[in-house]
mmCIF file of C-alpha atoms in Angstrom:
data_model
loop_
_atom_site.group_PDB
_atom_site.id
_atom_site.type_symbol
_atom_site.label_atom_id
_atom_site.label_comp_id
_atom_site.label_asym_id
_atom_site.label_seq_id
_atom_site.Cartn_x
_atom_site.Cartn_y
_atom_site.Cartn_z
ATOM 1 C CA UNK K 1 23.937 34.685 78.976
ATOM 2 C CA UNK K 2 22.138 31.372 78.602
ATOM 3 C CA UNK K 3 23.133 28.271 79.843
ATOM 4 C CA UNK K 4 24.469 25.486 77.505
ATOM 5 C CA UNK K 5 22.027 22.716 77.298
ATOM 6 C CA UNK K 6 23.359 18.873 78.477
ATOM 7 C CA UNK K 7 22.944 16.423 76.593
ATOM 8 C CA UNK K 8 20.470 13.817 78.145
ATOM 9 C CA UNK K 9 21.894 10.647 79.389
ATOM 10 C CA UNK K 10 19.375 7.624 78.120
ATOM 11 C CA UNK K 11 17.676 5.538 80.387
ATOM 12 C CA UNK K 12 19.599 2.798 82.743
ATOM 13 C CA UNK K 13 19.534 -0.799 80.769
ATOM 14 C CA UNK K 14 17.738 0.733 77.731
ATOM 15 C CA UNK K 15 19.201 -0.482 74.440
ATOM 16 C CA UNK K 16 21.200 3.049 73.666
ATOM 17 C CA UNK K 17 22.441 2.793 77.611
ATOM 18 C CA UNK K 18 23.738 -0.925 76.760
ATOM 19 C CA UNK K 19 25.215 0.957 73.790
ATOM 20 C CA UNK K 20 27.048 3.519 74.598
ATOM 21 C CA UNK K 21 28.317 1.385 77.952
ATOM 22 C CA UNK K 22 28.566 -2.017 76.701
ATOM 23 C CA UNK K 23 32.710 -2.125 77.097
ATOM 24 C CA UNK K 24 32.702 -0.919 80.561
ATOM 25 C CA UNK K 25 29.822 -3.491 81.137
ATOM 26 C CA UNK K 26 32.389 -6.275 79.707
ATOM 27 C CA UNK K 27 35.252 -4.908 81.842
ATOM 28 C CA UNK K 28 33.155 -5.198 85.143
ATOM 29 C CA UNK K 29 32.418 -8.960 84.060
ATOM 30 C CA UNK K 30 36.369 -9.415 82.977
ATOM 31 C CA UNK K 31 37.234 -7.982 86.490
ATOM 32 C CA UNK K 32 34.958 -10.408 88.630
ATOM 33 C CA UNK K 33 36.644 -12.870 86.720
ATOM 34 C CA UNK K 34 40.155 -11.839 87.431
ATOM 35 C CA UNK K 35 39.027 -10.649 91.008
ATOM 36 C CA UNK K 36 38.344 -14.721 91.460
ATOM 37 C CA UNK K 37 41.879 -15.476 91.365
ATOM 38 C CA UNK K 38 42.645 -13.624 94.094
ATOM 39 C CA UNK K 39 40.390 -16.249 96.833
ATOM 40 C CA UNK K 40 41.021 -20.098 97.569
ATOM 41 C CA UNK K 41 37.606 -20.976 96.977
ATOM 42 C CA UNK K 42 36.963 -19.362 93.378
ATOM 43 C CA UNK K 43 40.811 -19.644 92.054
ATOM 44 C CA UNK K 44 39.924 -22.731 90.409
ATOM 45 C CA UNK K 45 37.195 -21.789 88.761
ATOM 46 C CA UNK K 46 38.518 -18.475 87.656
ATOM 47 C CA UNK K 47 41.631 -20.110 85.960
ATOM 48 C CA UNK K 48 39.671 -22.022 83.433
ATOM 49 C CA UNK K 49 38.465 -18.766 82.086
ATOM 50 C CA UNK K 50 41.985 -17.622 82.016
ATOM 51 C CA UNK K 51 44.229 -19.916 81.031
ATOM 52 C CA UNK K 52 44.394 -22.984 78.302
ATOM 53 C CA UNK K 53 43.134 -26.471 79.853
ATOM 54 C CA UNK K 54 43.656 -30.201 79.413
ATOM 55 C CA UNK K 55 47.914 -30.131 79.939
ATOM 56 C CA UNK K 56 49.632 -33.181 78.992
ATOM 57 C CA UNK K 57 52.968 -33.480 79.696
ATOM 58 C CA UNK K 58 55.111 -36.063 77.586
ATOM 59 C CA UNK K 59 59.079 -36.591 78.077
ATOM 60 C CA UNK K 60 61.597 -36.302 75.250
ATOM 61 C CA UNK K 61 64.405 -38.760 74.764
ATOM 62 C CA UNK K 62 67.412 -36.161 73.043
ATOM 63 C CA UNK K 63 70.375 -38.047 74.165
ATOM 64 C CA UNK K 64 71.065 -41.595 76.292
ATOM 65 C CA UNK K 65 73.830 -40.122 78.965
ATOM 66 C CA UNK K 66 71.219 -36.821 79.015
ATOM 67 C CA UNK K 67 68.030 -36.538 81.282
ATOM 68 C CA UNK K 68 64.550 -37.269 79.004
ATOM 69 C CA UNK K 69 63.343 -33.218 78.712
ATOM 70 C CA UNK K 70 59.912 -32.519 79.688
ATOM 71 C CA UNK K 71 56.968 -31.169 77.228
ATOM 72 C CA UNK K 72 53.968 -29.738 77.373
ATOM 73 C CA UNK K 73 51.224 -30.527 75.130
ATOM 74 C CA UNK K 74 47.250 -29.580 74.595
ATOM 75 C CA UNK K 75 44.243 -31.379 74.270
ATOM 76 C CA UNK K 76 41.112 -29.935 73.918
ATOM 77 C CA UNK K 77 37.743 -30.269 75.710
ATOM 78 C CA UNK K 78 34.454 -28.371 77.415
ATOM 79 C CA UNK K 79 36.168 -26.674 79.752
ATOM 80 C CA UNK K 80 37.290 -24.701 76.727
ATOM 81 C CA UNK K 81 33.755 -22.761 76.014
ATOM 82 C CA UNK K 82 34.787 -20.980 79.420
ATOM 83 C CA UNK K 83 38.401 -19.954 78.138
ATOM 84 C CA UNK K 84 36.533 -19.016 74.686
ATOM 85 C CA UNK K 85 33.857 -16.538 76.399
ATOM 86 C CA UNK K 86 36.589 -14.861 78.889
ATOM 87 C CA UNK K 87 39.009 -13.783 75.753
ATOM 88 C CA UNK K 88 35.851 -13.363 73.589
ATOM 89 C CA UNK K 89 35.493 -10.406 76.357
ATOM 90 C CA UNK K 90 39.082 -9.387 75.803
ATOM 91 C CA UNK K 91 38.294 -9.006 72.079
ATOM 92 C CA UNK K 92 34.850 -6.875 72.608
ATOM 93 C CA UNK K 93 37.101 -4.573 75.005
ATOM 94 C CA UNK K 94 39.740 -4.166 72.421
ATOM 95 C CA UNK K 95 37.429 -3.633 69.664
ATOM 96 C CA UNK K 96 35.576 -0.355 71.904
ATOM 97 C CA UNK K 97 39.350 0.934 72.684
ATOM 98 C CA UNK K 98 40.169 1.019 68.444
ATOM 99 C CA UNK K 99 37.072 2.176 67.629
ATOM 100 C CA UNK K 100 37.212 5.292 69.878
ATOM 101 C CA UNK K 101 40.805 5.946 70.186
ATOM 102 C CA UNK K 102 41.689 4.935 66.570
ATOM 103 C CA UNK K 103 39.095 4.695 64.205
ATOM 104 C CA UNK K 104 37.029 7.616 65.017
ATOM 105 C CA UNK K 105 39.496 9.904 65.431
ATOM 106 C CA UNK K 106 40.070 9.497 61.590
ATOM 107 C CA UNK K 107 36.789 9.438 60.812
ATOM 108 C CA UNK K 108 36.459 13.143 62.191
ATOM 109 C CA UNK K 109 38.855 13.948 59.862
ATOM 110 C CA UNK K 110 37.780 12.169 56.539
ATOM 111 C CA UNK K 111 34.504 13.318 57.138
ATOM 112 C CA UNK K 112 32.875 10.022 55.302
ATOM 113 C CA UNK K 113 29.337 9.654 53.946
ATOM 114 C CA UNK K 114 27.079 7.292 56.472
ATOM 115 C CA UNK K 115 27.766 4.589 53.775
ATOM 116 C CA UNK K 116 31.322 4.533 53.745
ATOM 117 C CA UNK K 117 31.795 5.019 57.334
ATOM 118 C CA UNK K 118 30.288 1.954 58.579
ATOM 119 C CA UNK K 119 32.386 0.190 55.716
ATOM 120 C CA UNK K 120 35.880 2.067 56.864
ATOM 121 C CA UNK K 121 34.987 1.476 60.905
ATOM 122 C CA UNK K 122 34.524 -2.274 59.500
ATOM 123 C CA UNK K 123 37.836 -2.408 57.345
ATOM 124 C CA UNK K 124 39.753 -0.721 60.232
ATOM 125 C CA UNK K 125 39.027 -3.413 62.820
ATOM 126 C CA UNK K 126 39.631 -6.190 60.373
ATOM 127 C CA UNK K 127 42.964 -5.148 58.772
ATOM 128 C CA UNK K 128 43.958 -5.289 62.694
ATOM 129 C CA UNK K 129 42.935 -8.521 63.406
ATOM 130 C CA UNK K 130 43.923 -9.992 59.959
ATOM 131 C CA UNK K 131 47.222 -8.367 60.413
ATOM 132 C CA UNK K 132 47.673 -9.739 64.146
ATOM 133 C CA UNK K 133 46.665 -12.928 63.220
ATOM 134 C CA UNK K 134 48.846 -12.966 60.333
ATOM 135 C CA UNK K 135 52.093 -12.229 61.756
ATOM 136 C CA UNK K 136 51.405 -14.960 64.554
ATOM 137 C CA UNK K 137 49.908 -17.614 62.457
ATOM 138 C CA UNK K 138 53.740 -17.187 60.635
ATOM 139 C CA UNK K 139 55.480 -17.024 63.994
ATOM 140 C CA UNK K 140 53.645 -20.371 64.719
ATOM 141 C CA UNK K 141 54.573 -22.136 60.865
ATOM 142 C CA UNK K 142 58.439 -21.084 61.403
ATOM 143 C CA UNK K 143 58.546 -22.278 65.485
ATOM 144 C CA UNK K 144 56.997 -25.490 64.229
ATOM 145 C CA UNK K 145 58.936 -26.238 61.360
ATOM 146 C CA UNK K 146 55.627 -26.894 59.505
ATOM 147 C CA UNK K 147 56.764 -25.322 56.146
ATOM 148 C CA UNK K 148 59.623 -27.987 55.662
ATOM 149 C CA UNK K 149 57.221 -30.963 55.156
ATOM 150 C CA UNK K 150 54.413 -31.305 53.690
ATOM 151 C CA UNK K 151 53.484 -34.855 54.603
ATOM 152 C CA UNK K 152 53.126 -33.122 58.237
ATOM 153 C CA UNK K 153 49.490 -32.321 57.421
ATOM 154 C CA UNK K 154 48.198 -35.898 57.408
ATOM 155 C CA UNK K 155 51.363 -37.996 59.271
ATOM 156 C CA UNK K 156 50.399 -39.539 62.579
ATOM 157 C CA UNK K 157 46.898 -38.616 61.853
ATOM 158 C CA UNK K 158 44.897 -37.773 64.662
ATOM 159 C CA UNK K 159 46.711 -34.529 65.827
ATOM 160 C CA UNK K 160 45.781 -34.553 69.571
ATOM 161 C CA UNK K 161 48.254 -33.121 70.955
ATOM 162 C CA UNK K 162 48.868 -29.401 69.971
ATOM 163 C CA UNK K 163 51.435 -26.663 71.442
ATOM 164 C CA UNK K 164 50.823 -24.163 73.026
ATOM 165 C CA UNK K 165 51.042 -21.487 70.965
ATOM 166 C CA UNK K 166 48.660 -23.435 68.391
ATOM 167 C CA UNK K 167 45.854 -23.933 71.010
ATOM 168 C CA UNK K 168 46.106 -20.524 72.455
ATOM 169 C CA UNK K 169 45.914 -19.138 68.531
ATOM 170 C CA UNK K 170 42.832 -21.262 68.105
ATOM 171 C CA UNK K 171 40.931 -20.004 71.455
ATOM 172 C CA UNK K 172 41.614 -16.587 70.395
ATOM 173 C CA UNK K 173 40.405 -16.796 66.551
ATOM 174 C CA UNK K 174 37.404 -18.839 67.937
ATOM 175 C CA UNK K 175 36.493 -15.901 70.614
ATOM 176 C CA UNK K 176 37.518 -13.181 68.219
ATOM 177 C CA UNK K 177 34.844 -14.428 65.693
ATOM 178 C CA UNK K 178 32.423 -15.256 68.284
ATOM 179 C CA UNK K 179 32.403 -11.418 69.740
ATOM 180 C CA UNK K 180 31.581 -10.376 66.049
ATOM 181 C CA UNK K 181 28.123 -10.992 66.205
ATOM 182 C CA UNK K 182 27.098 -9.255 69.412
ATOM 183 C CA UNK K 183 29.519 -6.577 67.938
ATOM 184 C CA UNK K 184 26.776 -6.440 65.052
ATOM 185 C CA UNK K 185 24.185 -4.683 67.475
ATOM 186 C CA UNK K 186 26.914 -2.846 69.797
ATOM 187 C CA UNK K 187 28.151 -0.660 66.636
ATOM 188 C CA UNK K 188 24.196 -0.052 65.321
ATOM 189 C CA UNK K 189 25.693 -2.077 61.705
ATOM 190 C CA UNK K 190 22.423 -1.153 59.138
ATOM 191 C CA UNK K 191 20.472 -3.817 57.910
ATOM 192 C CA UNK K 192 21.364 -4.030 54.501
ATOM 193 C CA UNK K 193 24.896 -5.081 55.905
ATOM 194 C CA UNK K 194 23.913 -7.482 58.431
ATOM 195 C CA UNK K 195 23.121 -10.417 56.165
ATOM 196 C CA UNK K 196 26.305 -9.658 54.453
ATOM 197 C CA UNK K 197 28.456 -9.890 57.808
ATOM 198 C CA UNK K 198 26.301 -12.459 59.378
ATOM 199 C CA UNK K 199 28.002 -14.606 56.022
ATOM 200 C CA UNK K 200 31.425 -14.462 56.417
ATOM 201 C CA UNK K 201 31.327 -14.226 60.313
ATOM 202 C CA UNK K 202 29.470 -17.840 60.463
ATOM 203 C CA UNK K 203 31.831 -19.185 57.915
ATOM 204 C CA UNK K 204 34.126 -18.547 60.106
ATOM 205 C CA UNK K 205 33.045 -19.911 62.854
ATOM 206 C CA UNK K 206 32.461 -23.291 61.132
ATOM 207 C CA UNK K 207 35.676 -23.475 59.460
ATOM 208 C CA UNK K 208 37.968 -22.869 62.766
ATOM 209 C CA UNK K 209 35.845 -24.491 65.087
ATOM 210 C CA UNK K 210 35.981 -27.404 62.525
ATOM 211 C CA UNK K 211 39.531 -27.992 62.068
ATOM 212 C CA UNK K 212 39.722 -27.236 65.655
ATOM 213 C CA UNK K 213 36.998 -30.133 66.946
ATOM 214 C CA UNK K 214 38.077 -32.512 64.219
ATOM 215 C CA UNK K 215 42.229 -31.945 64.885
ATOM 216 C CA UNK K 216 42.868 -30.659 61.866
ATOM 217 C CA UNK K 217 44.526 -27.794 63.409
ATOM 218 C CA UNK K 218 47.530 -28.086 60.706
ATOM 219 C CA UNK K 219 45.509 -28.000 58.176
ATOM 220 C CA UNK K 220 43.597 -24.932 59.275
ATOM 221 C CA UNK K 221 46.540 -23.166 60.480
ATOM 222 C CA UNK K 222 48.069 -24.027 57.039
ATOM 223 C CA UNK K 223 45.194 -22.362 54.757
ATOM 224 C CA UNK K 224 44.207 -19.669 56.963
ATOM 225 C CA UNK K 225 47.570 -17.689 56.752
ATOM 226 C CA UNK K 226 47.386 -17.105 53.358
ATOM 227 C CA UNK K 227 43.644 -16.454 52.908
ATOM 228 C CA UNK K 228 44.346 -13.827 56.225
ATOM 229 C CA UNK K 229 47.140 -12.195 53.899
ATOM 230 C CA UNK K 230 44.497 -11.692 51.034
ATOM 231 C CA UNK K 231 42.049 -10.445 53.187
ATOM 232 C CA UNK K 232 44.609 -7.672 55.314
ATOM 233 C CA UNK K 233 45.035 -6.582 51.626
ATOM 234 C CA UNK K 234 41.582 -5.746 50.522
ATOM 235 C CA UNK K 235 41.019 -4.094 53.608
ATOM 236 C CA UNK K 236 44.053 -1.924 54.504
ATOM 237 C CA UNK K 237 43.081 -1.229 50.100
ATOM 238 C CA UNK K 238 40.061 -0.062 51.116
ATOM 239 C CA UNK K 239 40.954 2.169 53.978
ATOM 240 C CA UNK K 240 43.783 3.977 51.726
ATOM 241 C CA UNK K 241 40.570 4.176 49.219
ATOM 242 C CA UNK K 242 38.169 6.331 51.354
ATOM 243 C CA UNK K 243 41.245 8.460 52.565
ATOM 244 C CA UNK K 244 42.049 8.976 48.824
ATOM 245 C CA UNK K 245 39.909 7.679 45.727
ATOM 246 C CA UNK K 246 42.538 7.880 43.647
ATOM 247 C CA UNK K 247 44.623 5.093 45.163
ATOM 248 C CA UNK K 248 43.254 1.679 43.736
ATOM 249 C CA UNK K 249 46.253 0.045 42.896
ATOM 250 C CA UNK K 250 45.903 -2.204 46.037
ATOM 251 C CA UNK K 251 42.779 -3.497 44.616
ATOM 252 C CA UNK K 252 44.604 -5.069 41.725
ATOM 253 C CA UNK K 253 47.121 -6.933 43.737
ATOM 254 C CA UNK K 254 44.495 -8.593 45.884
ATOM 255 C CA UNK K 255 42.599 -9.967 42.817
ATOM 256 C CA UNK K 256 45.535 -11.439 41.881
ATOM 257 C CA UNK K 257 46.510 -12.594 44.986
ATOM 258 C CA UNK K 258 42.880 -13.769 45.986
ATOM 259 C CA UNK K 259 42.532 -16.509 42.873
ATOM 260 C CA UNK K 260 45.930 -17.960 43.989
ATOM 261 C CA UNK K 261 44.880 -18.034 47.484
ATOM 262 C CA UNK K 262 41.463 -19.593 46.142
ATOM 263 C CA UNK K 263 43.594 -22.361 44.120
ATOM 264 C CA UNK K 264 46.021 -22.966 46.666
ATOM 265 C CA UNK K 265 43.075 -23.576 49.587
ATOM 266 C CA UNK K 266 41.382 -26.276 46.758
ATOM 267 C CA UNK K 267 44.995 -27.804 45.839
ATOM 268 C CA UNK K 268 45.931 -28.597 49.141
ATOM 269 C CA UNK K 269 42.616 -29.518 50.907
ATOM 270 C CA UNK K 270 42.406 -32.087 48.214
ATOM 271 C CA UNK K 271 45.809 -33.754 48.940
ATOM 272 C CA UNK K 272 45.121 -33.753 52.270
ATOM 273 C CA UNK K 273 41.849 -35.114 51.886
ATOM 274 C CA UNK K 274 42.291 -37.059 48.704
ATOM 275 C CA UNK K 275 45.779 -38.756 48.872
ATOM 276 C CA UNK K 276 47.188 -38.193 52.415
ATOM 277 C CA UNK K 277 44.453 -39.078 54.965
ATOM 278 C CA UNK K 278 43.125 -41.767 52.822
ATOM 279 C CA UNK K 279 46.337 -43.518 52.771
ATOM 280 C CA UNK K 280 46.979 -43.476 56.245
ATOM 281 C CA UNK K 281 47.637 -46.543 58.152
ATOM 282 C CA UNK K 282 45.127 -45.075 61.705
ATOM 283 C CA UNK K 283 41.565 -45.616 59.662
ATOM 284 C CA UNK K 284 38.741 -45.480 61.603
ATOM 285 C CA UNK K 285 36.345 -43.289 63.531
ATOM 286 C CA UNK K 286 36.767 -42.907 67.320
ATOM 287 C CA UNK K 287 35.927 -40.131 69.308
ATOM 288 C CA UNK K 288 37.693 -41.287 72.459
ATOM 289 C CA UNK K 289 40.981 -41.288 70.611
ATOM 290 C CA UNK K 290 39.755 -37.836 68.448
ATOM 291 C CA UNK K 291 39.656 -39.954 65.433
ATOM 292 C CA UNK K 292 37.876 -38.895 62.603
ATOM 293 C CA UNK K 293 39.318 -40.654 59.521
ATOM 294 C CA UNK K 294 36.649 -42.066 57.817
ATOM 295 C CA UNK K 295 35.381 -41.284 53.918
ATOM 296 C CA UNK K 296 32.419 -39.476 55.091
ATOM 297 C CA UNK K 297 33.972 -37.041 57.149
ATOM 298 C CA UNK K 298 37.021 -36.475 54.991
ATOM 299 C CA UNK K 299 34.166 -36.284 52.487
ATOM 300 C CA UNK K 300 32.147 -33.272 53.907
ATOM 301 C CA UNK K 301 35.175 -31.629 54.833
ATOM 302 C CA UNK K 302 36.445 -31.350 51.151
ATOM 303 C CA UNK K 303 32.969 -30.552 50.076
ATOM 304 C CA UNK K 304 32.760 -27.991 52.710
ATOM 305 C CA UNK K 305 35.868 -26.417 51.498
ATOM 306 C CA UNK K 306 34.871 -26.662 48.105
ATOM 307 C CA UNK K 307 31.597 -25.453 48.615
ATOM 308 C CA UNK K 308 32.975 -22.339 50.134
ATOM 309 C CA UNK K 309 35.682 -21.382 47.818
ATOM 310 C CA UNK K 310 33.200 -21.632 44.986
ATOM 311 C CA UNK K 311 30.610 -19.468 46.860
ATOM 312 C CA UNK K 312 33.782 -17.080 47.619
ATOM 313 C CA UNK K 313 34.862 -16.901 43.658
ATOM 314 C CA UNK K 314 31.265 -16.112 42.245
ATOM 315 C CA UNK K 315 31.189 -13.091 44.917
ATOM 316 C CA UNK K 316 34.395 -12.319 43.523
ATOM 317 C CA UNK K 317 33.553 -12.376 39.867
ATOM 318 C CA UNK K 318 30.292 -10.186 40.571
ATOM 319 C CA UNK K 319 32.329 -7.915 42.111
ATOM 320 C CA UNK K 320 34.718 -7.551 39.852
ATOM 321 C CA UNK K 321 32.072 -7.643 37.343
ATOM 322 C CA UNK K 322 30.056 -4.826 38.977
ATOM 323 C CA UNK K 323 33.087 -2.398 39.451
ATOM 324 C CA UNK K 324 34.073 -2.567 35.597
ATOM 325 C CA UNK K 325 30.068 -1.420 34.836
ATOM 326 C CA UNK K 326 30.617 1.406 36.791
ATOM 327 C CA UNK K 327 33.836 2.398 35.477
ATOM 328 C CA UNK K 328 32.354 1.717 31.818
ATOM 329 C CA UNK K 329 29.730 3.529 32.519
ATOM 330 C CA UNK K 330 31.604 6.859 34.059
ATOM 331 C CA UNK K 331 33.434 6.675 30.918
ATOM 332 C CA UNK K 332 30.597 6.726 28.373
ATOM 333 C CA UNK K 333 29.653 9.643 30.650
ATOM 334 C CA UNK K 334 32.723 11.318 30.357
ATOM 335 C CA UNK K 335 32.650 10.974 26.573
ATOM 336 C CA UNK K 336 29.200 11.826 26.191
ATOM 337 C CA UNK K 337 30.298 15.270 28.483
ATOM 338 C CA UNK K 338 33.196 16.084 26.254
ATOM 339 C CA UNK K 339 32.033 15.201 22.524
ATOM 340 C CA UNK K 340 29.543 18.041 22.123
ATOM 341 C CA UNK K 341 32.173 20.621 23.146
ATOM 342 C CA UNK K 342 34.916 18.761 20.965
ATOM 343 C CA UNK K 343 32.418 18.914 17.299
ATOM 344 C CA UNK K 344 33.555 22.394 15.121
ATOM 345 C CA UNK K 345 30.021 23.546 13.665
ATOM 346 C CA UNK K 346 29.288 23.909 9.952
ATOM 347 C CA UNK K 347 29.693 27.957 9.963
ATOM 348 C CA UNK K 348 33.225 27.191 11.144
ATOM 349 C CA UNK K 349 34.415 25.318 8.486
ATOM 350 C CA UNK K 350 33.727 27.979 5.944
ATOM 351 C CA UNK K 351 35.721 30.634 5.365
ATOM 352 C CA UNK K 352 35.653 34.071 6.954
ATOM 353 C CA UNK K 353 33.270 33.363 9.993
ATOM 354 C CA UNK K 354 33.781 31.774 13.993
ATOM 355 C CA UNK K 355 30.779 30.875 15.185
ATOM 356 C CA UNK K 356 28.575 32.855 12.537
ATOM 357 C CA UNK K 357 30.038 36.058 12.780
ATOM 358 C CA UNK K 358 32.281 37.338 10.459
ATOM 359 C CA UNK K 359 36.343 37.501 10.765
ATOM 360 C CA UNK K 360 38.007 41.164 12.032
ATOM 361 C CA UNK K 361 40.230 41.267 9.560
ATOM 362 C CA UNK K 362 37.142 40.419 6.866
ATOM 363 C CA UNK K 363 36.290 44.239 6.519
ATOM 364 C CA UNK K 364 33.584 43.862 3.718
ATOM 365 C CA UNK K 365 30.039 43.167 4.724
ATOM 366 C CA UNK K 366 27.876 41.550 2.982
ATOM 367 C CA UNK K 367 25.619 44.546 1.966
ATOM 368 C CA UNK K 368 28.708 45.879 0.128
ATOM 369 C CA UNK K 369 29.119 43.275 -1.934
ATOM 370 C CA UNK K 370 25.707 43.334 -2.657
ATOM 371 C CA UNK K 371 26.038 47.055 -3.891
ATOM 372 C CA UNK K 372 29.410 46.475 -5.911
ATOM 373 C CA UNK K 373 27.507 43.122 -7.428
ATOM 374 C CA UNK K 374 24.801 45.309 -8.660
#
């Protein structure tokens, strides 16, 4: 009986090592940082990794004969790179535990091609986070009462002060989009889909980290819910497509849904841009007070914006575009397939012959006649 052969661990620190190990790698780091807590010296350096910085605390007037309420409000600042890296470990722990718990236990199952794998392992960890962020981004609009009023977008312009849940939801989009690009060589993504990632993932980065910087965070919060809902529906559309081809009906709704998104991000950057922050009394540009309301920079926004939703429409319309070729195309294949079988020959469309041999019940032959003829 011969022994069974073990597989070969690779060598220590060698890129398949850094692999295969990269989340317990992460934890160790995660757990020094947590571990610092526990000491007098490092507690107070370990806590601006963990938790949000730059409190402000402001008082409340509700009532005259009642006590002015305390609240606590967020600024932001550099101590919140260090917050951003700790939870942008969080996010590169939680994306290992889906991926093996999860997402390859149903790959085992589907059995997908090496194309469509890397596309459902992609899907799968984005309809999660879309679908996270989704559901707290509209836990955060109904808490704040920011659906009620518009005006709130551009009133007592700049928006320094943030709750919160609304800075906490920005550190955690900011880290979670950050940890996508070292993600990009921890799950071995092939080349031709690196550009394509490398796209959206910076985009992202910009956009957030824009309306964070600039205190726009309304504004952002505001368009990034609904573009978040478009996007959970393409994906979880495209997971329910490799488990079954025949379901495509999701794709449909998110077309739909993705112009209106695409109309609704243009309609209401440009009234905030266009008509609200321009009519503001607080003009000026300060970066002491966070201000940023001058024409150029409401300028570069909009164009920014613009820019993007454009560049996001003509993917669109290629894809769109591209997926009615191919369905033309199987089609005129599918015709093509069936018309040959579907045309009666000549010899059938005389009398007393199928296919060029005579009828059973046709008991003269042809010599016969020949004879009686003669």
């Amino acid at each position: 009986m011969g022994f069974r052969k073990k597989s070969k661990s690779p060598p220590v620190l060698s890129h398949e090592f850094v692999i295969q190990n990269h989340a317990d790698m992460v934890s160790c780091v995660a757990m020094i940082v947590l571990l610092g807590l526990m000491f007098e010296v490092t507690a107070k350096y370990a806590i601006m990794f963990i938790t949000v910085q730059y409190n402000v605390t402001q008082t409340l007037d509700t009532d005259a004969e009642d006590k002015p309420e305390p609240f606590s409000y967020y600024k932001y600042g550099p101590k919140d790179m260090a917050t951003v890296f700790f939870y942008l470990l969080i996010a590169i722990i939680l994306h290992a535990l889906i991926q093996e718990y999860i997402l390859d236990k149903i790959n085992r199952r589907l059995h997908l091609s090496k194309t469509k794998h890397s596309k459902f392992n992609e899907s799968g960890q984005l309809a999660t986070f879309y679908s996270f962020s989704f559901i707290w981004g509209c836990s955060i609009l109904t808490s704040e009462e920011f659906e009620t009023n518009p005006t709130f977008l551009w009133e007592g312009y700049p928006h320094i002060h943030m709750a919160f849940q609304v800075k906490f939801f920005y550190i955690c989009q900011i880290a979670y989009w950050f940890h996508a690009l070292p993600e990009l060589y921890f799950q071995k993504v092939r080349k031709e889909d690196i550009p394509r990632q490398l796209y959206y993932i910076c985009l992202y980065i910009f956009h957030i980290t824009g309306a964070y910087v600039l205190n726009l965070h309304r504004l952002g919060l505001v368009l990034l819910v609904p573009h978040y809902l478009v996007e959970l529906l393409f994906h979880a559309s495209r997971l329910f497509y490799f488990s079954d081809e025949n379901k495509q009906k999701g794709f449909t709704l998110w077309a739909l849904l993705f112009v209106i998104t695409r109309l609704l991000t243009l309609t209401v950057s440009v009234l905030t841009f266009g008509f609200g922050l321009s009519r503001t009394d607080n003009q000026g540009f300060s970066l002491a007070e966070g201000n940023f309301n001058v024409l150029t920079v409401r300028m570069t926004c909009l164009s920014a914006i613009c820019l993007t939703q454009a560049w996001m429409m003509w993917k669109f319309i290629n894809f769109q575009l591209k997926k009615w070729r191919e369905q033309s195309q199987i089609q005129a294949n599918k015709k093509k397939a069936v018309s040959p079988k579907s045309r009666p020959s000549k010899k059938d469309s005389r009398g007393g012959s199928v296919n060029g041999v005579m009828k059973p019940d046709d008991k003269t032959s042809p010599r016969a006649r020949k004879s009686k003829a003669s």
